[in-house]
Coordinates of C-alpha atoms and ligand atoms in Angstrom, one line a residue:
M1 CA 13.2 -4.9 -27.1
L2 CA 12.2 -8.3 -28.5
A3 CA 15.6 -8.6 -30.1
S4 CA 17.3 -11.6 -28.6
P5 CA 20.7 -11.1 -27.1
A6 CA 22.1 -13.7 -29.4
S7 CA 21.6 -11.5 -32.4
N8 CA 23.9 -8.9 -31.0
P9 CA 26.6 -8.2 -33.6
L10 CA 29.1 -7.5 -30.8
R11 CA 29.2 -11.1 -29.9
R12 CA 30.4 -11.9 -33.4
S13 CA 32.8 -9.2 -34.1
P14 CA 35.8 -8.6 -31.7
L15 CA 37.1 -5.9 -34.1
L16 CA 33.9 -3.9 -33.8
V17 CA 34.2 -4.2 -30.0
C18 CA 37.7 -2.9 -30.1
I19 CA 36.7 0.1 -32.2
L20 CA 33.8 0.9 -30.0
V21 CA 35.9 0.6 -26.8
V22 CA 38.4 3.0 -28.2
L23 CA 35.6 5.4 -29.2
C24 CA 34.2 5.2 -25.7
I25 CA 37.5 5.8 -24.0
Q26 CA 37.9 8.8 -26.3
S27 CA 34.5 10.3 -25.5
Y28 CA 35.1 9.5 -21.9
Y29 CA 38.0 12.0 -21.9
L30 CA 36.4 14.4 -24.3
F31 CA 33.3 14.8 -22.3
G32 CA 34.7 14.2 -18.9
Y33 CA 31.9 11.7 -18.5
G34 CA 31.8 10.1 -15.1
S35 CA 34.8 12.0 -13.8
Q36 CA 32.8 14.8 -12.3
A37 CA 29.4 15.0 -10.8
A38 CA 26.9 16.8 -13.0
P39 CA 26.1 20.3 -11.7
R40 CA 23.0 20.2 -9.5
H41 CA 20.5 22.9 -9.6
F42 CA 17.9 22.0 -7.2
H43 CA 16.2 24.0 -4.5
D44 CA 16.5 22.9 -1.0
G45 CA 12.8 23.6 -0.4
P46 CA 9.9 21.6 -1.7
P47 CA 9.2 21.8 -5.4
P48 CA 7.1 24.9 -6.3
D49 CA 4.3 23.2 -8.1
R50 CA 2.9 19.9 -9.0
F51 CA 5.0 19.6 -12.1
G52 CA 8.1 19.6 -10.0
P53 CA 10.8 22.2 -9.6
G54 CA 11.5 24.3 -12.6
P55 CA 15.2 24.3 -12.9
L56 CA 15.5 20.7 -12.0
V57 CA 13.5 19.3 -14.8
A58 CA 16.1 18.9 -17.5
T59 CA 13.9 16.7 -19.6
E60 CA 12.4 19.1 -22.1
T61 CA 14.0 17.2 -24.9
V62 CA 13.3 13.7 -23.8
I63 CA 15.5 11.4 -25.9
V64 CA 14.5 7.9 -25.1
T65 CA 16.2 5.5 -27.3
R66 CA 17.2 2.0 -26.4
T67 CA 20.7 2.7 -27.6
A68 CA 21.0 5.6 -25.3
L69 CA 21.3 3.0 -22.5
V70 CA 22.3 -0.3 -23.9
G71 CA 24.3 0.1 -27.0
P72 CA 25.0 -2.0 -29.1
S73 CA 26.3 1.0 -30.8
G74 CA 27.0 2.2 -27.3
T75 CA 28.6 5.5 -28.1
N76 CA 25.1 7.1 -28.0
A77 CA 25.0 6.8 -24.3
L78 CA 28.2 8.8 -24.0
L79 CA 27.4 11.4 -26.6
Q80 CA 24.0 12.1 -25.1
K81 CA 25.2 12.4 -21.6
N82 CA 25.7 16.1 -21.8
T83 CA 22.3 16.8 -23.4
N84 CA 19.0 16.8 -21.7
I85 CA 18.4 13.1 -21.2
P86 CA 16.6 12.1 -18.0
V87 CA 18.9 10.8 -15.2
R88 CA 18.7 7.1 -14.8
G89 CA 20.1 4.6 -12.5
P90 CA 22.2 1.7 -13.9
P91 CA 20.2 -0.3 -16.5
M92 CA 19.0 -3.7 -15.4
H93 CA 19.4 -6.3 -18.2
D94 CA 19.1 -9.3 -15.8
I95 CA 15.4 -8.7 -15.0
V96 CA 12.8 -9.1 -17.6
L97 CA 9.9 -6.6 -17.4
S98 CA 6.7 -8.0 -18.8
I99 CA 3.8 -5.6 -19.2
K100 CA 0.3 -7.0 -19.6
T101 CA -2.4 -4.8 -21.1
G102 CA -5.4 -4.9 -23.4
A103 CA -6.1 -3.7 -27.0
T104 CA -8.6 -1.0 -26.0
V105 CA -6.4 0.7 -23.5
I106 CA -2.9 0.0 -24.7
H107 CA -2.5 3.3 -26.5
S108 CA -3.5 5.4 -23.6
R109 CA -1.3 3.6 -21.1
V110 CA 1.8 1.9 -22.4
P111 CA 3.5 4.7 -24.4
I112 CA 4.0 6.8 -21.3
Q113 CA 5.5 3.7 -19.5
L114 CA 7.9 3.3 -22.4
L115 CA 8.8 7.0 -22.3
T116 CA 9.5 7.0 -18.5
F117 CA 10.7 4.1 -16.5
V118 CA 10.9 1.3 -19.0
P119 CA 14.3 2.2 -20.5
N120 CA 15.8 1.2 -17.2
F121 CA 14.7 -2.3 -18.0
P122 CA 16.2 -2.9 -21.4
N123 CA 14.6 -6.3 -21.7
T124 CA 10.9 -5.4 -21.7
L125 CA 8.1 -7.3 -23.3
V126 CA 4.6 -5.9 -24.0
Y127 CA 1.6 -8.2 -24.1
S128 CA -1.9 -7.4 -25.2
D129 CA -4.8 -9.3 -26.6
L130 CA -3.9 -8.3 -30.2
K131 CA -0.7 -8.3 -32.1
S132 CA 0.4 -4.7 -32.8
K133 CA 3.3 -2.3 -32.4
I134 CA 4.1 0.8 -30.4
G135 CA 6.9 2.7 -32.1
D136 CA 9.6 0.1 -32.6
I137 CA 8.3 -2.2 -30.0
K138 CA 6.4 -5.3 -30.9
V139 CA 3.3 -6.0 -28.9
A140 CA 2.6 -9.7 -28.6
D141 CA -0.8 -11.3 -28.4
A142 CA -0.9 -13.1 -25.0
L143 CA -3.9 -15.1 -26.1
A144 CA -2.3 -16.5 -29.2
R145 CA -1.4 -19.8 -27.4
V146 CA -4.6 -20.1 -25.4
S147 CA -6.5 -23.3 -26.1
A148 CA -9.9 -22.2 -27.5
D149 CA -11.7 -25.4 -26.4
E150 CA -10.7 -24.7 -22.7
A151 CA -11.3 -21.0 -22.8
G152 CA -14.8 -21.4 -24.2
S153 CA -17.1 -18.6 -25.1
S154 CA -14.9 -15.9 -23.4
L155 CA -12.8 -15.8 -26.5
K156 CA -15.6 -14.3 -28.7
Y157 CA -14.5 -10.9 -27.6
W158 CA -10.9 -11.7 -28.7
R159 CA -12.1 -12.8 -32.1
K160 CA -14.2 -9.6 -32.3
L161 CA -11.0 -7.6 -31.7
Q162 CA -9.2 -9.3 -34.5
E163 CA -12.2 -8.7 -36.8
L164 CA -12.3 -5.0 -35.9
Q165 CA -8.5 -4.7 -36.5
A166 CA -8.8 -6.4 -39.9
Q167 CA -11.6 -4.0 -40.8
N168 CA -9.6 -0.9 -39.8
D169 CA -12.1 -0.1 -37.0
G170 CA -10.8 2.0 -34.1
L171 CA -10.1 0.0 -31.0
S172 CA -9.3 2.6 -28.5
D173 CA -11.9 3.0 -25.9
T174 CA -11.3 6.7 -25.3
D175 CA -15.0 7.5 -25.6
G176 CA -16.2 4.3 -23.9
S177 CA -17.9 3.2 -27.1
M178 CA -16.0 -0.1 -27.0
G179 CA -18.6 -0.7 -24.4
D180 CA -18.2 -4.0 -22.8
L181 CA -14.9 -3.6 -21.0
K182 CA -16.2 -6.3 -18.8
E183 CA -15.6 -8.7 -21.6
G184 CA -12.1 -7.3 -22.0
W185 CA -11.7 -8.1 -18.4
A186 CA -13.0 -11.6 -19.1
L187 CA -10.1 -12.1 -21.5
D188 CA -7.6 -10.7 -19.1
K189 CA -7.7 -13.7 -16.8
F190 CA -6.4 -16.0 -19.6
K191 CA -3.3 -14.0 -20.1
N192 CA -1.1 -14.4 -17.0
V193 CA 0.1 -18.0 -17.4
P194 CA 0.7 -17.8 -21.2
I195 CA 2.6 -14.6 -20.6
L196 CA 4.7 -16.2 -17.9
I197 CA 5.6 -19.1 -20.3
E198 CA 6.5 -16.9 -23.2
T199 CA 8.5 -14.4 -21.1
Y200 CA 10.5 -17.3 -19.8
Q201 CA 11.0 -18.7 -23.3
K202 CA 12.1 -15.4 -24.7
F203 CA 14.7 -14.7 -21.9
P204 CA 15.5 -18.1 -20.4
G205 CA 18.6 -17.0 -18.7
A206 CA 17.5 -14.0 -16.7
S207 CA 17.7 -13.9 -12.9
Y208 CA 14.4 -12.1 -12.4
Y209 CA 11.0 -11.6 -14.1
L210 CA 8.7 -8.8 -13.1
F211 CA 5.1 -8.8 -14.2
I212 CA 3.1 -5.6 -14.2
D213 CA 0.0 -4.1 -15.8
G214 CA -0.4 -1.1 -18.1
D215 CA -1.4 1.1 -15.2
T216 CA 1.5 0.2 -13.0
S217 CA 4.4 2.6 -12.4
L218 CA 7.8 1.7 -11.0
I219 CA 10.2 3.8 -9.0
S220 CA 12.8 2.3 -11.3
S221 CA 16.0 3.4 -9.6
N222 CA 15.0 1.7 -6.3
W223 CA 15.1 -1.6 -8.1
F224 CA 18.8 -2.0 -8.6
P225 CA 19.9 -2.0 -5.0
Y226 CA 16.7 -4.0 -4.2
L227 CA 17.7 -6.8 -6.5
M228 CA 21.3 -6.7 -5.3
D229 CA 20.1 -7.1 -1.7
L230 CA 17.6 -9.8 -2.7
S231 CA 20.2 -11.7 -4.7
R232 CA 22.6 -11.7 -1.8
K233 CA 20.0 -13.2 0.5
H234 CA 18.4 -15.6 -2.1
D235 CA 20.5 -16.9 -4.9
P236 CA 18.2 -16.3 -7.9
I237 CA 19.2 -19.5 -9.6
H238 CA 18.6 -21.8 -6.6
S239 CA 16.4 -20.2 -4.1
P240 CA 12.8 -19.7 -5.4
I241 CA 11.2 -16.2 -5.0
Y242 CA 7.6 -15.3 -5.9
W243 CA 7.0 -11.9 -4.2
G244 CA 4.3 -9.4 -4.5
S245 CA 1.4 -7.9 -2.7
M246 CA -0.5 -10.9 -1.5
A247 CA -4.2 -11.3 -2.0
L248 CA -6.3 -14.2 -0.9
L249 CA -9.4 -15.6 -2.7
N250 CA -11.0 -18.9 -1.9
N251 CA -7.9 -19.6 0.2
V252 CA -5.6 -19.3 -2.7
P253 CA -2.8 -16.9 -2.0
F254 CA -1.5 -15.0 -5.1
G255 CA 0.5 -11.9 -6.0
H256 CA -1.9 -9.1 -7.0
G257 CA -1.3 -8.4 -10.7
G258 CA -1.6 -4.7 -10.8
S259 CA 0.8 -4.3 -7.9
G260 CA 3.3 -6.4 -9.8
Y261 CA 4.9 -9.7 -8.9
L262 CA 8.5 -10.8 -9.0
I263 CA 9.5 -14.3 -9.9
N264 CA 13.1 -15.5 -10.0
Q265 CA 14.8 -18.1 -12.2
A266 CA 14.7 -20.7 -9.4
A267 CA 10.9 -20.4 -9.0
L268 CA 10.3 -20.6 -12.8
R269 CA 12.5 -23.7 -13.1
K270 CA 10.2 -25.3 -10.5
L271 CA 7.2 -24.5 -12.7
I272 CA 8.8 -25.3 -16.0
P273 CA 11.8 -27.7 -15.7
Q274 CA 14.7 -26.4 -17.9
D275 CA 14.5 -29.4 -20.2
K276 CA 10.8 -28.7 -20.8
L277 CA 11.2 -25.1 -21.7
F278 CA 10.8 -25.7 -25.4
D279 CA 8.8 -28.9 -25.1
E280 CA 5.6 -27.8 -26.7
T281 CA 3.7 -30.9 -25.6
F282 CA 4.5 -30.2 -22.0
L283 CA 3.8 -26.5 -22.3
L284 CA 0.5 -27.1 -24.1
D285 CA -0.5 -29.4 -21.3
L286 CA 0.5 -26.7 -18.7
E287 CA -1.4 -24.0 -20.5
R288 CA -4.5 -26.1 -21.0
N289 CA -4.6 -27.0 -17.4
Y290 CA -4.6 -23.4 -16.3
T291 CA -6.8 -22.1 -19.1
K292 CA -9.3 -24.5 -17.9
L293 CA -8.9 -23.2 -14.4
A294 CA -9.1 -19.6 -15.6
S295 CA -12.4 -20.2 -17.4
S296 CA -14.0 -20.9 -14.0
S297 CA -12.0 -18.3 -12.1
C298 CA -12.2 -14.6 -11.7
C299 CA -8.6 -13.5 -12.3
G300 CA -5.4 -14.4 -14.0
D301 CA -3.1 -13.4 -11.2
L302 CA -5.1 -15.8 -9.0
V303 CA -4.7 -18.6 -11.6
L304 CA -1.0 -17.9 -11.7
G305 CA -0.8 -18.0 -7.9
Q306 CA -2.5 -21.4 -8.1
A307 CA 0.0 -22.7 -10.7
M308 CA 2.9 -21.5 -8.6
T309 CA 1.5 -23.1 -5.4
D310 CA 0.3 -26.4 -6.9
R311 CA 2.8 -27.1 -9.6
A312 CA 6.0 -25.2 -8.5
G313 CA 5.4 -25.5 -4.8
V314 CA 6.2 -21.8 -4.4
T315 CA 3.7 -19.7 -2.5
V316 CA 3.7 -16.0 -2.9
K317 CA 5.3 -13.9 -0.1
H318 CA 3.6 -10.7 0.9
K319 CA 6.1 -7.9 0.4
W320 CA 3.8 -4.9 0.7
P321 CA 4.4 -1.9 0.7
W322 CA 7.2 -2.4 -1.9
Y323 CA 4.6 -3.9 -4.2
Q324 CA 1.8 -1.3 -4.0
G325 CA -1.8 -1.4 -5.2
E326 CA -2.4 2.3 -5.0
T327 CA -0.9 5.5 -6.4
W328 CA 0.3 8.7 -4.7
W329 CA -3.1 10.2 -3.9
S330 CA -4.9 7.0 -3.0
I331 CA -2.2 5.5 -0.7
P332 CA -3.0 5.6 3.0
Y333 CA 0.1 7.1 4.5
H334 CA 0.9 5.7 7.9
E335 CA 3.8 4.7 10.1
S336 CA 3.6 1.2 8.5
N337 CA 4.8 2.6 5.2
F338 CA 6.0 6.1 5.7
C339 CA 9.7 5.2 5.9
S340 CA 9.5 2.3 3.4
A341 CA 11.0 2.3 -0.1
I342 CA 8.6 2.3 -3.1
G343 CA 8.9 -0.5 -5.7
T344 CA 5.6 -0.2 -7.7
L345 CA 2.5 1.9 -7.8
H346 CA -0.8 0.9 -9.3
H347 CA -4.0 2.5 -10.7
V348 CA -1.8 5.2 -12.0
L349 CA -3.5 7.5 -14.5
T350 CA -1.5 8.5 -17.6
E351 CA -0.8 12.0 -16.3
D352 CA 0.2 10.7 -12.9
M353 CA 2.7 8.4 -14.5
Q354 CA 4.5 11.4 -15.9
E355 CA 4.4 13.1 -12.5
I356 CA 5.7 10.0 -10.8
W357 CA 8.6 10.0 -13.2
D358 CA 9.3 13.7 -12.6
F359 CA 9.2 12.9 -8.9
E360 CA 11.8 10.1 -9.4
Q361 CA 14.0 12.5 -11.4
Y362 CA 13.7 15.2 -8.8
M363 CA 14.6 12.7 -6.0
L364 CA 17.5 11.2 -7.8
K365 CA 19.1 14.6 -8.3
K366 CA 18.3 15.6 -4.8
T367 CA 19.9 12.5 -3.2
G368 CA 22.7 12.3 -5.7
M369 CA 21.7 8.8 -6.4
D370 CA 21.7 9.5 -10.1
Q371 CA 25.5 9.1 -9.8
W372 CA 25.2 5.8 -7.8
R373 CA 26.7 2.6 -9.3
P374 CA 27.2 -0.7 -7.6
E375 CA 30.7 -1.7 -6.6
G376 CA 32.3 -3.6 -9.4
W377 CA 30.4 -1.6 -12.1
T378 CA 32.8 -1.0 -14.9
E379 CA 33.0 1.2 -18.0
E380 CA 31.9 -1.8 -20.0
H381 CA 28.7 -2.0 -18.0
E382 CA 28.2 1.7 -18.4
G383 CA 28.7 1.6 -22.1
G384 CA 26.4 -1.3 -22.5
F385 CA 29.0 -3.8 -23.6
K386 CA 28.6 -5.9 -20.5
E387 CA 25.4 -6.8 -18.7
W388 CA 25.1 -6.9 -14.9
D389 CA 24.3 -10.4 -13.7
F390 CA 22.6 -10.5 -10.3
S391 CA 23.2 -14.2 -9.9
N392 CA 26.9 -13.7 -10.3
M393 CA 27.9 -10.3 -8.9
P394 CA 31.4 -9.2 -8.4
R395 CA 32.8 -9.8 -4.9
E396 CA 32.8 -6.1 -4.1
A397 CA 29.1 -5.9 -4.9
R398 CA 28.4 -8.8 -2.6
S399 CA 29.9 -6.9 0.4
Q400 CA 28.8 -3.4 -0.6
D401 CA 27.0 -1.5 2.2
L402 CA 23.6 -1.0 0.6
K403 CA 22.4 1.0 3.6
Q404 CA 24.3 3.9 2.0
Y405 CA 21.9 3.9 -0.9
K406 CA 19.2 6.5 -0.5
N407 CA 16.0 4.9 -1.5
I408 CA 13.0 6.9 -2.6
L409 CA 10.5 6.5 0.2
F410 CA 6.8 7.0 0.7
R411 CA 7.8 9.9 3.0
D412 CA 9.4 11.6 -0.1
M413 CA 6.2 11.0 -2.1
Y414 CA 4.2 12.6 0.6
D415 CA 6.5 15.6 0.7
Y416 CA 6.7 16.0 -3.1
F417 CA 3.0 15.6 -3.9
I418 CA 1.0 16.3 -0.9
A419 CA 2.6 18.4 1.8
R420 CA 2.0 21.7 -0.1
K421 CA -1.5 20.8 -1.3
L422 CA -3.0 19.8 2.0
P423 CA -5.7 22.2 3.2
R424 CA -4.5 23.6 6.4
V425 CA -6.9 26.3 7.5
P426 CA -9.6 25.1 9.9
E427 CA -13.0 26.4 9.2
K428 CA -15.9 27.8 11.2
D429 CA -19.0 25.8 11.9
D430 CA -22.4 27.2 10.7
D431 CA -22.9 28.7 14.2
G432 CA -19.6 30.5 14.0
T433 CA -17.6 28.4 16.4
M434 CA -14.2 27.3 15.3
T435 CA -13.7 23.7 14.2
Q436 CA -10.5 21.7 14.0
S437 CA -11.0 20.7 10.4
A438 CA -10.0 22.0 7.1
R439 CA -12.4 20.8 4.4
R440 CA -12.8 20.1 0.8
V441 CA -16.2 19.8 -0.9
G442 CA -16.8 17.3 -3.7
W443 CA -13.7 15.5 -2.6
D444 CA -13.1 11.9 -1.5
N445 CA -10.2 11.4 0.8
R446 CA -11.0 7.8 1.1
S447 CA -11.3 7.8 4.9
W448 CA -14.1 5.3 4.4
K449 CA -11.4 2.8 3.5
E450 CA -10.4 2.6 7.2
T451 CA -13.5 2.9 9.2
E452 CA -16.8 3.4 7.5
W453 CA -20.0 4.0 9.5
N454 CA -23.1 3.4 7.4
K455 CA -26.7 2.5 7.8
D456 CA -26.0 -1.2 8.2
K457 CA -23.1 -0.8 10.5
V458 CA -24.8 1.4 13.1
K459 CA -27.5 -1.3 13.5
Q460 CA -24.9 -3.7 14.9
D461 CA -25.1 -4.4 18.6
G462 CA -22.9 -2.2 20.7
A463 CA -22.8 0.7 18.3
L464 CA -22.5 3.9 20.4
D465 CA -24.6 7.0 20.1
W466 CA -21.9 9.1 18.5
Q467 CA -21.3 6.4 16.0
K468 CA -25.0 6.2 15.1
N469 CA -25.2 10.0 14.9
S470 CA -22.1 10.3 12.7
I471 CA -23.9 9.2 9.6
L472 CA -26.7 11.8 10.0
S473 CA -24.8 14.9 9.1
E474 CA -21.5 16.2 8.0
R475 CA -21.2 18.1 11.3
N476 CA -21.8 15.0 13.3
C477 CA -19.2 13.1 11.3
R478 CA -16.7 15.9 11.8
I479 CA -17.4 15.8 15.5
A480 CA -17.0 12.1 15.6
C481 CA -13.5 12.5 14.3
E482 CA -12.6 15.6 16.3
V483 CA -14.1 14.5 19.7
H484 CA -14.7 10.8 19.8
E485 CA -12.0 9.1 17.9
K486 CA -8.7 9.9 19.5
N487 CA -6.6 8.7 16.6
C488 CA -8.7 10.2 13.9
I489 CA -6.9 12.6 11.6
Q490 CA -9.3 12.8 8.7
W491 CA -13.0 12.2 7.8
Y492 CA -15.2 11.9 4.8
Y493 CA -18.9 12.5 4.8
R494 CA -21.6 11.7 2.2
D495 CA -25.2 11.0 2.7
G496 CA -25.4 8.1 5.2
I497 CA -21.7 7.4 5.3
C498 CA -19.1 8.7 7.7
G499 CA -15.5 7.6 7.2
L500 CA -12.9 8.1 9.9
S501 CA -9.3 7.4 9.5
P502 CA -6.1 7.3 11.5
K503 CA -4.1 7.2 8.3
F504 CA -3.4 10.1 5.9
N505 CA -5.0 9.9 2.5
Y506 CA -5.1 12.8 0.1
G507 CA -7.7 11.4 -2.3
R508 CA -9.1 13.3 -5.3
R509 CA -11.7 15.6 -6.5
L510 CA -15.0 13.9 -7.4
R511 CA -16.2 14.5 -10.9
N512 CA -19.6 16.1 -11.3
D513 CA -21.1 18.2 -14.0
G514 CA -24.1 19.3 -12.0
T515 CA -24.7 22.0 -9.5
Y516 CA -22.6 22.8 -6.4
D517 CA -25.1 21.1 -4.2
E518 CA -25.1 17.9 -6.3
W519 CA -21.4 18.0 -6.3
K520 CA -21.3 18.4 -2.5
K521 CA -23.6 15.4 -2.1
L522 CA -20.9 13.2 -3.6
G523 CA -18.9 13.9 -0.5
V524 CA -17.0 16.3 1.7
S525 CA -13.6 15.6 3.1
G526 CA -12.0 17.0 6.2
W527 CA -8.5 16.9 7.7
L528 CA -7.4 17.9 11.2
P529 CA -4.3 19.8 10.2
E530 CA -2.9 19.9 13.7
R531 CA -3.3 16.2 14.3
V532 CA -2.0 15.5 10.7
E533 CA 1.2 17.5 11.3
K534 CA 1.7 15.8 14.6
K535 CA 1.3 12.3 13.2
I536 CA 3.5 13.1 10.1
S537 CA 6.3 14.3 12.3
E538 CA 6.1 11.2 14.5
W539 CA 6.3 9.0 11.4
R540 CA 9.0 11.1 9.9
A541 CA 11.1 10.8 13.0
K542 CA 11.5 7.1 12.3
C543 CA 12.9 7.5 8.8
P544 CA 16.6 6.8 8.4
G545 CA 18.7 9.6 6.9
T546 CA 17.6 13.2 6.8
Y547 CA 18.0 14.8 3.4
A548 CA 14.4 16.0 3.1
Ligands
NAG601 C1 -2.3 -31.2 -16.3 O1 -3.3 -31.8 -15.5 C2 -3.3 -33.2 -15.6 C3 -4.5 -33.8 -14.9 O2 -4.7 -33.2 -13.6 C4 -2.0 -33.7 -14.9 O3 -1.9 -35.1 -14.9 C5 -0.8 -33.1 -15.6 O4 0.4 -33.4 -15.0 C6 -0.9 -31.6 -15.7 N1 0.1 -31.1 -16.5 C7 0.9 -30.0 -16.2 C8 2.0 -29.7 -17.1 O5 0.7 -29.4 -15.2
NAG602 C1 -13.2 8.1 -6.2 C2 -13.5 7.2 -5.2 O1 -12.7 6.5 -4.7 N1 -14.8 7.2 -4.7 C3 -15.3 6.5 -3.6 C4 -16.0 7.4 -2.7 O2 -16.5 6.7 -1.6 C5 -17.4 5.6 -1.8 C6 -17.7 5.0 -0.5 O3 -18.1 5.8 0.4 C7 -16.8 4.7 -2.9 O4 -17.8 3.8 -3.2 C8 -16.3 5.4 -4.1 O5 -15.7 4.5 -4.9

């Protein structure tokens, strides 16, 4: 993936191109590729289990090679079409995907990214704090160009990593023995600006640059129509874009790193003028200025936000929920996102990343969007001989009705992951009376993220009796939701804390090795199934298209 486009032998050998084109055309007829829709074997109902629907998952033999998508030997893509390769949208060469991770977690996170959504982004770079490789992919050291005198003592952890690597000491933090991840985090803040500079240098001609972390997932197929639409509204070469999920710290707005941020060519040119792209004196000056800032700052995404605002004059635009800081079970579902398309997901566990990919595959087949191609897409694009340029799209693509595209929505994620798992049967109270709540013990449904009543909060002036009482027992907290908060659809109780939420959040089991009572103390979650169903159907009614 680090191979520069200039080394492509096709550029140099027209004869080779001819032979390949002939081969392609042959295999096109031989395999009937593209001429008929692949047979679809999906159920109409919801998938039977969390691993997705049996017959749909045609990915037992996952063949993920870069050549399967891009060429340059191209024919692979055609020959493998009839085997069990995952379905994918059209590849996006014109956006560079830049993944930032760290040496102690890279092996547990990045490989699954590379096996799932990354092949849709043939120009992907992986940055860590140590030079290494994953399979054929080179991992660059994001700190290699950081000025040691500006970074100060934080770099001692970085030197330690190099020492450990040289000594053949294991670096993975699977058992937590690497200990001070805090220090790993202290290194992280120095990476963002150098990664930005290097990513731009490696692919100076791309329309877009997307920066994510090792625990970020993408709903990759949604990105092609998204970038088409964006490019039609903002010329990527002339109209600067710095989009993400905006966070604010000390009045500096920045795109939250884990949610991913998108920067286009125009915005990068404002930060690094084209004639300075390889001017090492200028770049060193730029890096030093922001390394200095990083050493007194908390986070690298903030430093990058500052650089974009101060030097480039481009301030981040808040484009939530497309850029998403949560994953399927931690997202609060609500009318504000239920019908929106998903771009990124964050805090994604390795096993969740696989499930999110299975979900995307399931949806693509269900909506038929695995067959979708933009207007003006040719056999050459399909075979990997020609790259799609978002800044210079064919005229047909500029006028294509993108509303026809069936994006994968939060609604779909709810249906796929949650609808079947949601506890639905209300329970009896200790005194035998029926409640409205279905419960889960040792479970955190994150209701506290919306409204949390706790010991401090109930002391505030104006706190009502039911609010004060809600923190005293699980029963009171449940009643607060059922009786006192009209919009409440779920609650969470733990000693001294009562969370009440008008949004739906599934949450997760809390880990505990102790007794049932100890486990229960960590928290109990309740949902009001009747109210949940009512809310979900209200939100659902607003979603365009009905293929659910
Ligand atoms: C770095 O900071 C100095 C001092 O504030 C400033 O003069 C210079 O232009 C900055 N350089 C870059 C590339 O941002
Ligand atoms: C797993 C998880 O998110 N746990 C949260 C449970 O709720 C408390 C607050 O009530 C948080 O501090 C935990 O992080």
